[in-house]
Coordinates of C-alpha atoms and ligand atoms in Angstrom, one line a residue:
M1 CA 0.0 0.0 0.0
S2 CA 1.4 3.4 -1.0
Q3 CA 1.6 6.4 1.3
K4 CA 0.3 9.7 -0.1
S5 CA 2.1 13.0 0.5
P6 CA 0.2 16.3 0.6
K7 CA 1.4 17.3 -2.8
S8 CA 0.4 14.0 -4.3
L9 CA -3.2 14.4 -3.1
R10 CA -5.7 14.8 -6.0
S11 CA -7.1 18.0 -4.4
H12 CA -3.6 19.6 -4.5
R13 CA -4.4 20.3 -8.2
W14 CA -7.4 22.5 -7.1
Y15 CA -6.1 24.1 -3.9
G16 CA -2.3 23.9 -3.9
R17 CA -0.9 25.4 -7.1
D18 CA 0.3 28.9 -7.6
D19 CA -1.9 29.7 -10.7
L20 CA -5.0 31.5 -11.6
R21 CA -7.5 28.6 -11.1
A22 CA -6.1 27.7 -7.7
F23 CA -6.4 31.4 -6.7
G24 CA -10.1 31.2 -7.7
H25 CA -10.6 28.0 -5.6
R26 CA -8.9 29.5 -2.5
S27 CA -10.6 32.8 -2.8
R28 CA -14.0 31.2 -3.0
A29 CA -13.2 28.9 -0.1
A30 CA -12.4 32.0 1.8
S31 CA -15.8 33.4 0.9
M32 CA -17.3 30.5 2.8
G33 CA -15.3 31.4 5.9
C34 CA -12.5 28.8 5.3
I35 CA -8.9 29.7 6.2
R36 CA -6.0 28.1 4.4
A37 CA -5.2 26.0 7.4
D38 CA -8.6 24.3 7.0
Y39 CA -7.6 22.5 3.7
E40 CA -3.9 23.2 3.0
G41 CA -2.1 19.9 2.6
K42 CA -5.1 18.0 3.9
P43 CA -7.2 15.2 2.4
V44 CA -10.5 16.6 1.0
V45 CA -13.2 14.2 2.0
A46 CA -16.4 14.4 0.0
I47 CA -19.5 13.3 2.1
I48 CA -22.0 12.2 -0.6
N49 CA -25.3 12.7 1.2
T50 CA -28.6 11.3 -0.1
W51 CA -30.6 13.2 2.6
S52 CA -34.0 14.6 1.4
D53 CA -37.3 15.7 3.0
I54 CA -39.0 13.2 0.8
N55 CA -37.0 10.2 2.0
P56 CA -38.0 9.2 5.6
C57 CA -35.3 6.5 5.7
H58 CA -32.6 9.3 5.4
S59 CA -34.3 12.0 7.4
H60 CA -31.4 12.0 10.0
L61 CA -28.6 12.0 7.4
R62 CA -27.9 15.8 7.8
E63 CA -27.2 15.2 11.5
L64 CA -25.3 12.1 10.7
A65 CA -23.1 14.1 8.2
E66 CA -22.1 16.5 11.1
H67 CA -20.8 13.5 13.0
V68 CA -18.8 12.4 10.0
K69 CA -17.4 15.9 9.6
R70 CA -16.3 15.9 13.2
G71 CA -14.4 12.7 12.7
V72 CA -12.8 14.1 9.5
W73 CA -11.7 17.3 11.2
Q74 CA -10.3 15.4 14.2
A75 CA -8.2 13.2 11.9
G76 CA -6.8 16.2 10.0
G77 CA -9.0 16.2 6.9
F78 CA -11.2 18.7 5.2
P79 CA -14.9 17.6 5.0
V80 CA -17.1 18.8 2.2
E81 CA -20.7 17.7 2.1
M82 CA -22.2 17.1 -1.4
P83 CA -25.9 16.3 -1.8
A84 CA -26.8 13.7 -4.3
I85 CA -30.2 12.5 -5.6
T86 CA -32.1 10.5 -3.0
L87 CA -33.8 7.3 -3.9
G88 CA -36.7 7.1 -1.5
E89 CA -38.3 3.7 -1.8
T90 CA -41.6 4.7 -0.5
F91 CA -42.3 7.8 -2.6
Q92 CA -40.4 7.5 -5.8
K93 CA -42.4 6.1 -8.7
P94 CA -42.5 3.9 -10.7
T95 CA -39.5 2.5 -8.8
T96 CA -36.2 3.6 -7.4
M97 CA -34.6 0.9 -9.5
L98 CA -35.1 3.1 -12.5
Y99 CA -32.7 5.6 -10.9
R100 CA -30.1 3.4 -9.2
N101 CA -27.8 3.8 -12.2
L102 CA -28.4 7.6 -12.2
L103 CA -27.2 7.9 -8.6
A104 CA -24.3 5.7 -9.4
M105 CA -23.4 8.0 -12.3
E106 CA -23.9 11.1 -10.2
T107 CA -21.6 9.7 -7.4
E108 CA -18.9 9.0 -10.0
E109 CA -19.2 12.4 -11.6
L110 CA -19.3 14.3 -8.3
L111 CA -16.1 12.6 -7.2
R112 CA -14.5 13.0 -10.6
S113 CA -15.3 16.7 -11.2
Y114 CA -14.7 18.1 -7.7
P115 CA -11.4 18.0 -5.6
A116 CA -12.2 14.8 -3.7
D117 CA -9.4 12.7 -2.3
G118 CA -11.7 10.2 -0.7
C119 CA -15.4 9.9 0.1
V120 CA -17.9 9.0 2.8
L121 CA -21.1 7.6 1.3
L122 CA -24.3 8.2 3.3
G123 CA -27.2 6.0 2.2
G124 CA -29.2 3.0 3.2
C125 CA -32.7 3.0 1.6
D126 CA -32.7 0.1 -0.8
K127 CA -31.1 1.3 -4.0
T128 CA -28.9 4.1 -2.5
T129 CA -26.4 1.6 -1.1
P130 CA -25.6 -0.2 -4.4
A131 CA -25.8 3.0 -6.4
L132 CA -23.3 4.8 -4.1
L133 CA -20.9 1.9 -4.1
M134 CA -21.1 1.4 -7.8
G135 CA -20.1 5.0 -8.4
A136 CA -17.4 4.9 -5.9
I137 CA -16.0 1.6 -7.3
S138 CA -15.8 3.1 -10.7
M139 CA -14.1 6.3 -9.5
N140 CA -11.9 4.1 -7.3
L141 CA -11.0 6.7 -4.7
P142 CA -10.8 5.7 -1.0
A143 CA -14.4 5.2 0.1
I144 CA -16.2 4.3 3.2
F145 CA -19.9 3.6 3.5
V146 CA -21.9 4.9 6.5
P147 CA -25.3 3.1 6.5
A148 CA -28.5 5.0 7.5
G149 CA -29.3 2.3 10.0
P150 CA -32.6 0.5 10.6
M151 CA -35.5 2.2 12.3
L152 CA -36.9 1.0 15.7
R153 CA -39.3 -1.9 15.9
G154 CA -42.9 -1.2 14.9
N155 CA -45.6 -1.6 17.6
W156 CA -49.4 -2.1 17.5
R157 CA -51.6 -3.1 20.4
G158 CA -48.6 -4.8 22.0
Q159 CA -47.5 -6.6 18.9
I160 CA -44.2 -6.1 17.2
L161 CA -44.6 -4.9 13.6
G162 CA -42.0 -5.3 10.8
S163 CA -41.7 -3.0 7.8
G164 CA -43.2 -4.4 4.6
A165 CA -43.8 -7.9 5.8
D166 CA -46.6 -6.8 8.2
V167 CA -47.9 -4.2 5.8
I168 CA -48.6 -7.0 3.3
K169 CA -49.8 -9.4 6.0
Y170 CA -52.4 -6.9 7.4
W171 CA -53.3 -5.5 4.0
T172 CA -54.2 -9.1 2.9
E173 CA -56.3 -9.4 6.1
R174 CA -57.9 -6.0 5.4
R175 CA -58.8 -7.2 1.9
A176 CA -60.1 -10.4 3.4
G177 CA -62.3 -8.4 5.7
T178 CA -60.7 -9.5 9.0
V179 CA -58.9 -6.2 9.9
D180 CA -61.2 -3.1 10.3
R181 CA -60.6 0.5 9.4
Q182 CA -59.7 1.6 12.9
A183 CA -57.1 -1.2 13.3
W184 CA -55.7 -0.4 9.9
R185 CA -55.2 3.2 10.9
E186 CA -53.5 2.3 14.1
I187 CA -51.1 0.0 12.2
E188 CA -50.4 2.9 9.9
Q189 CA -49.3 5.1 12.9
G190 CA -47.3 2.3 14.7
I191 CA -45.3 0.6 12.0
A192 CA -42.7 3.2 11.3
R193 CA -41.6 4.8 14.6
S194 CA -38.3 6.6 13.8
A195 CA -35.8 7.7 11.2
G196 CA -34.0 4.9 9.5
T197 CA -34.5 2.2 6.9
C198 CA -36.9 -0.8 7.0
M199 CA -36.1 -2.9 10.1
T200 CA -36.8 -6.3 8.6
M201 CA -34.1 -8.1 6.6
G202 CA -35.4 -6.4 3.5
T203 CA -33.3 -5.0 0.7
A204 CA -32.0 -2.1 2.8
S205 CA -30.5 -4.2 5.6
T206 CA -29.4 -6.8 3.1
M207 CA -27.5 -4.3 1.1
T208 CA -26.0 -2.4 4.1
S209 CA -24.8 -5.8 5.3
V210 CA -23.4 -6.5 1.9
A211 CA -21.5 -3.2 2.1
E212 CA -20.0 -4.2 5.4
V213 CA -19.1 -7.8 4.3
L214 CA -17.5 -6.4 1.2
G215 CA -15.3 -4.3 3.5
F216 CA -16.8 -0.9 2.9
S217 CA -18.0 -0.2 6.4
L218 CA -16.7 -0.3 9.9
P219 CA -17.4 -3.7 11.6
G220 CA -20.9 -3.8 12.9
A221 CA -22.0 -0.6 11.3
S222 CA -24.9 -2.0 9.3
S223 CA -26.7 -3.5 12.4
I224 CA -26.9 -0.4 14.6
P225 CA -30.4 1.2 14.8
A226 CA -30.5 4.6 13.2
V227 CA -31.4 6.5 16.4
D228 CA -29.0 4.7 18.7
S229 CA -26.2 6.9 20.0
R230 CA -23.7 4.4 18.9
H231 CA -24.8 5.0 15.4
F232 CA -23.6 8.6 15.6
Q233 CA -20.3 7.4 17.1
M234 CA -19.9 5.0 14.2
A235 CA -20.3 8.0 11.8
N236 CA -17.6 9.9 13.7
L237 CA -15.2 6.9 13.6
S238 CA -15.9 6.5 9.8
G239 CA -14.9 10.2 9.3
R240 CA -11.7 9.5 11.1
Q241 CA -11.0 6.3 9.2
I242 CA -11.5 7.8 5.7
V243 CA -8.7 10.3 6.4
K244 CA -6.3 7.4 7.2
M245 CA -7.5 5.6 4.1
V246 CA -6.6 8.6 1.9
W247 CA -3.1 8.8 3.3
E248 CA -2.7 5.0 2.8
D249 CA -4.4 5.2 -0.6
L250 CA -6.7 2.3 0.2
K251 CA -9.1 2.2 -2.7
P252 CA -12.3 0.1 -3.4
R253 CA -10.6 -2.1 -6.0
D254 CA -7.8 -2.9 -3.5
I255 CA -10.5 -4.3 -1.2
L256 CA -12.8 -6.1 -3.7
T257 CA -12.0 -9.6 -4.9
L258 CA -14.0 -12.6 -6.1
A259 CA -13.5 -14.0 -2.6
S260 CA -15.1 -10.9 -1.0
F261 CA -18.1 -11.2 -3.3
E262 CA -18.4 -14.9 -2.3
N263 CA -18.4 -13.7 1.3
A264 CA -21.1 -11.2 0.6
I265 CA -23.3 -13.9 -1.1
T266 CA -22.8 -16.3 1.8
A267 CA -23.8 -13.5 4.2
V268 CA -26.9 -12.7 2.2
L269 CA -28.0 -16.3 2.3
A270 CA -27.3 -16.8 6.0
L271 CA -29.3 -13.6 6.7
G272 CA -32.2 -14.8 4.6
G273 CA -31.6 -11.6 2.7
S274 CA -33.5 -10.0 -0.2
T275 CA -33.6 -11.4 -3.8
N276 CA -32.7 -7.8 -4.9
A277 CA -29.1 -8.5 -3.6
I278 CA -28.5 -10.8 -6.5
I279 CA -29.0 -8.0 -9.1
H280 CA -27.0 -5.5 -7.1
L281 CA -24.1 -7.8 -6.4
L282 CA -23.9 -8.7 -10.1
A283 CA -23.7 -5.0 -10.9
L284 CA -21.2 -4.2 -8.2
A285 CA -18.9 -7.0 -9.3
G286 CA -19.2 -5.8 -12.9
R287 CA -17.9 -2.4 -11.8
A288 CA -14.9 -4.0 -10.2
G289 CA -14.2 -6.1 -13.3
I290 CA -15.1 -9.3 -11.4
K291 CA -17.1 -12.0 -13.2
L292 CA -20.0 -13.1 -11.0
T293 CA -22.9 -15.2 -12.4
L294 CA -26.2 -16.6 -11.1
D295 CA -24.3 -19.9 -10.8
D296 CA -22.2 -18.5 -8.0
F297 CA -25.4 -17.8 -6.0
D298 CA -26.7 -21.2 -6.8
E299 CA -23.6 -23.1 -5.6
L300 CA -23.4 -21.2 -2.3
S301 CA -27.1 -21.4 -1.7
K302 CA -27.0 -25.2 -1.5
K303 CA -24.5 -25.2 1.3
T304 CA -25.4 -22.1 3.3
P305 CA -28.0 -22.3 6.1
V306 CA -30.3 -19.4 7.1
V307 CA -29.1 -18.6 10.6
A308 CA -30.5 -15.1 11.1
N309 CA -34.0 -15.5 12.5
L310 CA -35.2 -12.2 11.0
R311 CA -38.4 -11.3 9.2
P312 CA -39.6 -11.9 6.5
S313 CA -38.0 -15.4 6.6
G314 CA -37.9 -15.6 10.4
H315 CA -39.3 -13.9 13.5
Y316 CA -37.1 -11.0 14.8
L317 CA -36.2 -7.5 13.6
M318 CA -32.9 -5.6 13.1
E319 CA -33.0 -4.0 16.6
D320 CA -33.0 -7.5 18.0
F321 CA -30.2 -8.5 15.6
Y322 CA -28.1 -5.7 16.9
Y323 CA -28.6 -6.6 20.5
A324 CA -27.8 -10.2 19.7
G325 CA -24.4 -9.3 18.4
G326 CA -25.2 -8.0 14.9
L327 CA -23.4 -8.9 11.7
P328 CA -20.0 -9.4 13.2
A329 CA -21.4 -12.1 15.4
L330 CA -23.1 -13.8 12.5
L331 CA -19.9 -13.5 10.4
R332 CA -17.8 -15.1 13.1
L333 CA -20.3 -17.9 13.3
L334 CA -19.8 -18.4 9.5
S335 CA -16.0 -18.3 9.8
S336 CA -15.5 -21.8 8.5
V337 CA -17.2 -20.9 5.2
L338 CA -15.9 -17.4 4.7
H339 CA -12.6 -16.1 3.1
L340 CA -11.3 -14.5 6.3
D341 CA -8.3 -12.9 4.6
C342 CA -10.4 -10.4 2.6
A343 CA -9.4 -6.7 3.1
S344 CA -11.6 -4.0 4.5
V345 CA -11.6 -0.2 5.2
T346 CA -10.2 -0.8 8.6
G347 CA -6.9 -2.0 7.1
N348 CA -7.5 -5.3 8.8
S349 CA -8.9 -8.5 7.3
L350 CA -12.5 -9.6 7.7
G351 CA -11.3 -12.3 10.1
E352 CA -9.5 -9.8 12.3
N353 CA -12.5 -7.5 12.2
V354 CA -14.9 -10.2 13.6
R355 CA -12.5 -12.2 15.8
D356 CA -13.9 -11.1 19.1
A357 CA -17.6 -10.9 18.1
E358 CA -20.1 -12.9 20.2
V359 CA -23.7 -14.1 19.9
Y360 CA -25.7 -12.8 22.8
D361 CA -29.1 -14.4 21.8
S362 CA -29.0 -17.8 20.1
D363 CA -32.6 -17.6 19.0
V364 CA -31.9 -14.5 17.0
I365 CA -28.6 -15.7 15.6
R366 CA -28.9 -19.4 15.4
A367 CA -26.1 -21.9 15.6
L368 CA -25.1 -23.6 12.3
D369 CA -26.7 -26.9 13.5
K370 CA -29.9 -25.2 14.6
P371 CA -30.7 -23.0 11.6
V372 CA -34.0 -21.3 10.6
F373 CA -33.7 -23.1 7.3
P374 CA -31.0 -25.7 6.5
S375 CA -30.1 -24.3 3.1
A376 CA -31.2 -22.5 0.0
G377 CA -32.8 -19.3 1.1
L378 CA -32.6 -18.2 -2.5
V379 CA -33.1 -20.7 -5.3
I380 CA -32.1 -20.0 -8.9
L381 CA -34.5 -21.6 -11.4
R382 CA -34.2 -22.4 -15.1
G383 CA -36.4 -24.0 -17.7
N384 CA -38.3 -23.1 -20.8
L385 CA -40.0 -20.1 -19.1
A386 CA -36.7 -18.7 -17.8
P387 CA -33.7 -19.8 -20.0
D388 CA -31.4 -17.2 -18.5
G389 CA -32.7 -17.8 -14.9
A390 CA -35.2 -16.7 -12.4
V391 CA -35.1 -16.6 -8.6
I392 CA -37.4 -17.5 -5.7
K393 CA -36.9 -16.9 -2.0
A394 CA -37.9 -20.4 -0.9
A395 CA -37.4 -19.5 2.7
A396 CA -40.3 -17.0 2.5
A397 CA -42.6 -19.2 0.5
D398 CA -45.4 -21.7 1.4
P399 CA -43.6 -25.1 1.4
S400 CA -46.7 -26.8 -0.1
L401 CA -46.3 -24.7 -3.3
L402 CA -42.6 -25.5 -3.8
R403 CA -43.6 -28.3 -6.1
H404 CA -46.6 -27.1 -8.0
R405 CA -48.5 -27.3 -11.3
G406 CA -51.3 -25.1 -12.3
R407 CA -53.0 -23.1 -15.1
A408 CA -51.7 -19.7 -15.8
I409 CA -53.7 -16.5 -15.4
V410 CA -51.7 -13.9 -17.4
F411 CA -51.7 -10.1 -16.9
D412 CA -49.9 -8.1 -19.5
S413 CA -49.5 -5.0 -17.3
H414 CA -50.0 -3.9 -13.7
G415 CA -53.0 -1.9 -14.8
E416 CA -54.6 -4.9 -16.4
M417 CA -53.9 -6.9 -13.2
D418 CA -55.5 -4.2 -11.0
A419 CA -58.6 -4.2 -13.3
R420 CA -59.0 -8.0 -13.3
I421 CA -57.6 -9.5 -10.1
D422 CA -60.8 -9.0 -8.0
D423 CA -63.2 -9.5 -10.8
P424 CA -65.7 -12.2 -9.5
A425 CA -65.7 -13.6 -13.1
L426 CA -61.9 -14.3 -13.0
A427 CA -61.5 -18.1 -13.6
V428 CA -59.1 -18.5 -10.7
D429 CA -58.7 -21.2 -8.1
P430 CA -56.1 -21.8 -5.4
D431 CA -54.0 -23.9 -7.9
S432 CA -53.9 -21.2 -10.5
V433 CA -50.5 -19.6 -11.3
L434 CA -50.7 -15.8 -11.4
V435 CA -48.4 -14.3 -14.0
L436 CA -47.4 -10.6 -14.5
R437 CA -45.3 -9.7 -17.5
N438 CA -43.8 -6.6 -19.1
A439 CA -42.6 -5.6 -15.7
G440 CA -38.9 -6.2 -16.3
P441 CA -35.9 -3.9 -16.7
K442 CA -37.0 -2.6 -20.1
G443 CA -40.7 -3.5 -20.0
A444 CA -41.9 -1.5 -17.0
P445 CA -39.3 0.1 -17.4
G446 CA -37.1 -0.1 -14.3
M447 CA -38.2 -3.6 -13.0
P448 CA -40.5 -2.4 -10.2
E449 CA -41.3 -4.4 -7.1
W450 CA -44.5 -5.8 -8.5
G451 CA -43.6 -9.4 -8.1
N452 CA -45.8 -10.1 -5.0
L453 CA -49.0 -10.2 -7.0
P454 CA -52.1 -9.8 -4.8
I455 CA -54.2 -12.9 -4.1
P456 CA -57.7 -12.5 -5.7
Q457 CA -60.2 -11.3 -3.1
K458 CA -62.6 -14.2 -3.7
L459 CA -59.9 -16.6 -2.7
L460 CA -58.8 -14.6 0.3
R461 CA -62.3 -14.9 1.6
T462 CA -62.0 -18.7 1.5
G463 CA -58.8 -18.6 3.5
V464 CA -56.2 -18.8 0.7
R465 CA -53.1 -16.7 1.7
D466 CA -50.4 -17.8 -0.8
M467 CA -50.4 -18.8 -4.5
L468 CA -47.6 -19.5 -7.0
R469 CA -46.8 -16.1 -8.7
I470 CA -44.4 -15.5 -11.6
S471 CA -43.1 -12.3 -13.1
D472 CA -40.1 -10.6 -14.7
A473 CA -40.4 -7.9 -11.9
R474 CA -38.6 -7.8 -8.6
M475 CA -40.2 -8.1 -5.1
S476 CA -39.5 -6.0 -2.0
G477 CA -37.1 -7.7 0.2
T478 CA -39.5 -7.2 3.1
N479 CA -42.3 -9.2 1.4
Y480 CA -43.0 -12.9 1.4
G481 CA -44.9 -15.5 -0.6
T482 CA -44.3 -18.1 -3.3
C483 CA -43.1 -15.5 -5.9
I484 CA -40.8 -16.3 -8.8
L485 CA -39.0 -13.2 -9.8
H486 CA -36.5 -11.8 -12.2
V487 CA -37.6 -14.1 -15.1
S488 CA -34.9 -13.6 -17.7
P489 CA -34.9 -12.7 -20.5
E490 CA -37.9 -10.5 -19.7
S491 CA -41.1 -10.7 -21.8
F492 CA -40.7 -7.2 -23.2
V493 CA -37.6 -8.2 -25.2
G494 CA -39.1 -11.5 -26.4
G495 CA -38.4 -13.8 -23.5
P496 CA -40.6 -16.9 -23.3
L497 CA -42.7 -15.4 -20.5
G498 CA -44.2 -13.3 -23.3
L499 CA -45.3 -16.4 -25.2
L500 CA -47.3 -17.8 -22.3
K501 CA -51.1 -17.9 -22.8
E502 CA -53.9 -17.9 -20.3
G503 CA -54.7 -21.5 -19.4
D504 CA -51.3 -23.0 -20.2
V505 CA -50.0 -25.4 -17.6
V506 CA -47.0 -24.1 -15.7
E507 CA -44.9 -26.2 -13.4
L508 CA -42.4 -25.3 -10.6
D509 CA -40.1 -27.9 -9.2
I510 CA -37.8 -26.4 -6.6
E511 CA -35.9 -29.5 -5.9
R512 CA -34.9 -29.8 -9.6
Q513 CA -34.7 -26.0 -9.9
Q514 CA -37.0 -26.0 -12.9
L515 CA -39.7 -23.6 -14.1
N516 CA -41.4 -24.8 -17.2
M517 CA -44.6 -24.3 -19.3
H518 CA -46.1 -27.4 -20.8
V519 CA -46.3 -26.1 -24.3
S520 CA -44.7 -28.0 -27.2
D521 CA -41.6 -26.6 -29.0
E522 CA -43.6 -26.4 -32.2
E523 CA -46.3 -24.3 -30.6
L524 CA -43.7 -22.1 -28.9
S525 CA -42.0 -21.5 -32.2
R526 CA -45.4 -20.5 -33.8
R527 CA -46.1 -18.1 -31.0
R528 CA -42.6 -16.7 -31.3
Q529 CA -43.1 -15.9 -34.9
A530 CA -46.4 -14.1 -34.1
W531 CA -44.9 -12.2 -31.2
R532 CA -44.6 -8.4 -31.7
P533 CA -42.7 -6.0 -29.4
R534 CA -44.7 -3.4 -27.4
P535 CA -44.0 0.3 -27.8
D536 CA -41.4 1.9 -25.5
V537 CA -43.0 3.9 -22.6
Y538 CA -40.3 6.6 -22.5
P539 CA -39.6 8.4 -25.8
R540 CA -37.2 10.9 -24.4
G541 CA -34.8 11.9 -21.6
Y542 CA -33.3 9.7 -18.9
G543 CA -36.0 7.0 -19.5
K544 CA -34.9 6.6 -23.1
L545 CA -31.2 6.4 -22.1
F546 CA -32.3 3.8 -19.5
V547 CA -34.1 1.5 -22.0
E548 CA -31.4 1.8 -24.6
H549 CA -28.6 0.7 -22.3
I550 CA -30.0 -1.3 -19.4
R551 CA -28.8 -4.9 -19.0
Q552 CA -31.1 -7.8 -18.1
A553 CA -31.6 -9.0 -14.4
N554 CA -29.3 -11.9 -14.7
E555 CA -26.5 -9.5 -15.7
G556 CA -27.1 -6.9 -12.9
C557 CA -29.2 -4.2 -14.7
D558 CA -26.3 -1.9 -15.0
F559 CA -25.9 0.3 -18.1
D560 CA -23.7 -1.3 -20.7
F561 CA -21.4 1.7 -20.9
L562 CA -20.8 1.8 -17.1
E563 CA -19.6 -1.8 -16.6
G564 CA -15.9 -2.7 -16.3
T565 CA -12.9 -0.9 -15.1
A566 CA -12.0 1.5 -17.9
P567 CA -10.1 4.4 -16.2
V568 CA -12.2 7.4 -15.3
P569 CA -10.5 10.4 -17.0
E570 CA -9.4 13.2 -14.6
P571 CA -10.9 16.6 -15.4
E572 CA -8.6 19.2 -16.9
I573 CA -8.2 22.3 -14.7
H574 CA -7.7 25.4 -16.6
Ligands
FES1 FE1 -36.4 3.0 2.7 FE2 -37.5 0.5 3.1 S1 -38.4 2.3 2.4 S2 -35.5 1.2 3.4

């Protein structure tokens, strides 16, 4: 590892020279009250902040940034906060996934165009974590990720409520007529009680855990509740650490290896984490020039037990996980199946980072021989409906549906599904297979979290609570149900899901990892010839760029021109 000198800092080109441009930079720094001693010869640390009034998961990030700044100052750096687009899962439509790559581009360009020597990334709501990391990996400046942290447990009439999972559960009961308006309103007021991200093991906590396992966060950072005082202490320590990393020139691609990605996959599986992690990990690896495929997930899934007893696969919430020892305790438990020599932002290996961690509650973090599920939290499927793969979170599905055959009810759009799903005339029974298509990366576009198709009301009233559902969409990591997702290639680009007809027999066999429609090859070829593409939804702007360049789900949904490790050109300063 090289050691930087003040004159070799990237920011020296902006602040340190005796020329006209540097004069302008220093005089405008002075206009903000800075004196030369604030920045002269010091690492400039960009704090990329995704705070926004419209993103409740990040509502505390301005305060958090102040704690990061304190740490940067204490360690002899110069902190500069830079706002970036927020991706607020609850409010942004049609889906934050449409904008993940935009934030990744913005992160890369902010770091590239301003005098940053290193960065602290503040995010946590689902897509912000992969987006910030993708941009930072491409820019390859020293980077540390400070997660927003999960919110407190939800509470309603003495019951613990979990984000997403309990929303779906009680909404299903509301549609079935077993939860009244008053109860529904009370749940609305009690389920989200503080700043922070969803507190189930949804996409947010899965991805902040991924960031930590990959080596981008201080040990234990991802498990600390957002409003816990130790969360602010972690932010301060991260500010101190990034200054050290700049001097040591410890960059993302010094940390990332195939082994660190295998560790991240193992952790996601042991956590019972979100299916969305598959797409994001493929994209992150692509930015680091590391070849990762669905087969890597498949292989590790067969031998990794789910040991975190967290909703939606298990019982507890992130607050419980933190008190039980958090991610370091889980990683230590998994030591025998992890690559412990992987590097991290601490300068120490993963093994050294978790060496002293302990499990304080063995029902929350189970022993390897007493898992929540013995293996295969996530299952990769293939077959004539998904030649390039599909995924199901078997741990959150009804076991009786994991080998299933039924007739397809096909919806061509979310609007059509809304219009037909509760129609009393819909020819649906509990064995039917609900299919939603044109909901993939290009088709929706943006691959929204529509994969948890609602159960028809007439079946809800007879007690049905789960059915086999298939789509080329994603599903919120906080949801559950027998939902096959990420069908690739998507129907919009001519994938076989687009050839399925209402009434066709569809078969899922989890054990054989097969997803097939029972339609002859001759008939499929006839349908393929008759298939016509649907018109694009976005004729202009970012949406057009997105549709023209987005990769499929099994490739990580990055833009084709952002993958790989081509050097990022430094801006000319004249
Ligand atoms: Fe932001 Fe769930 S809505 S993490």
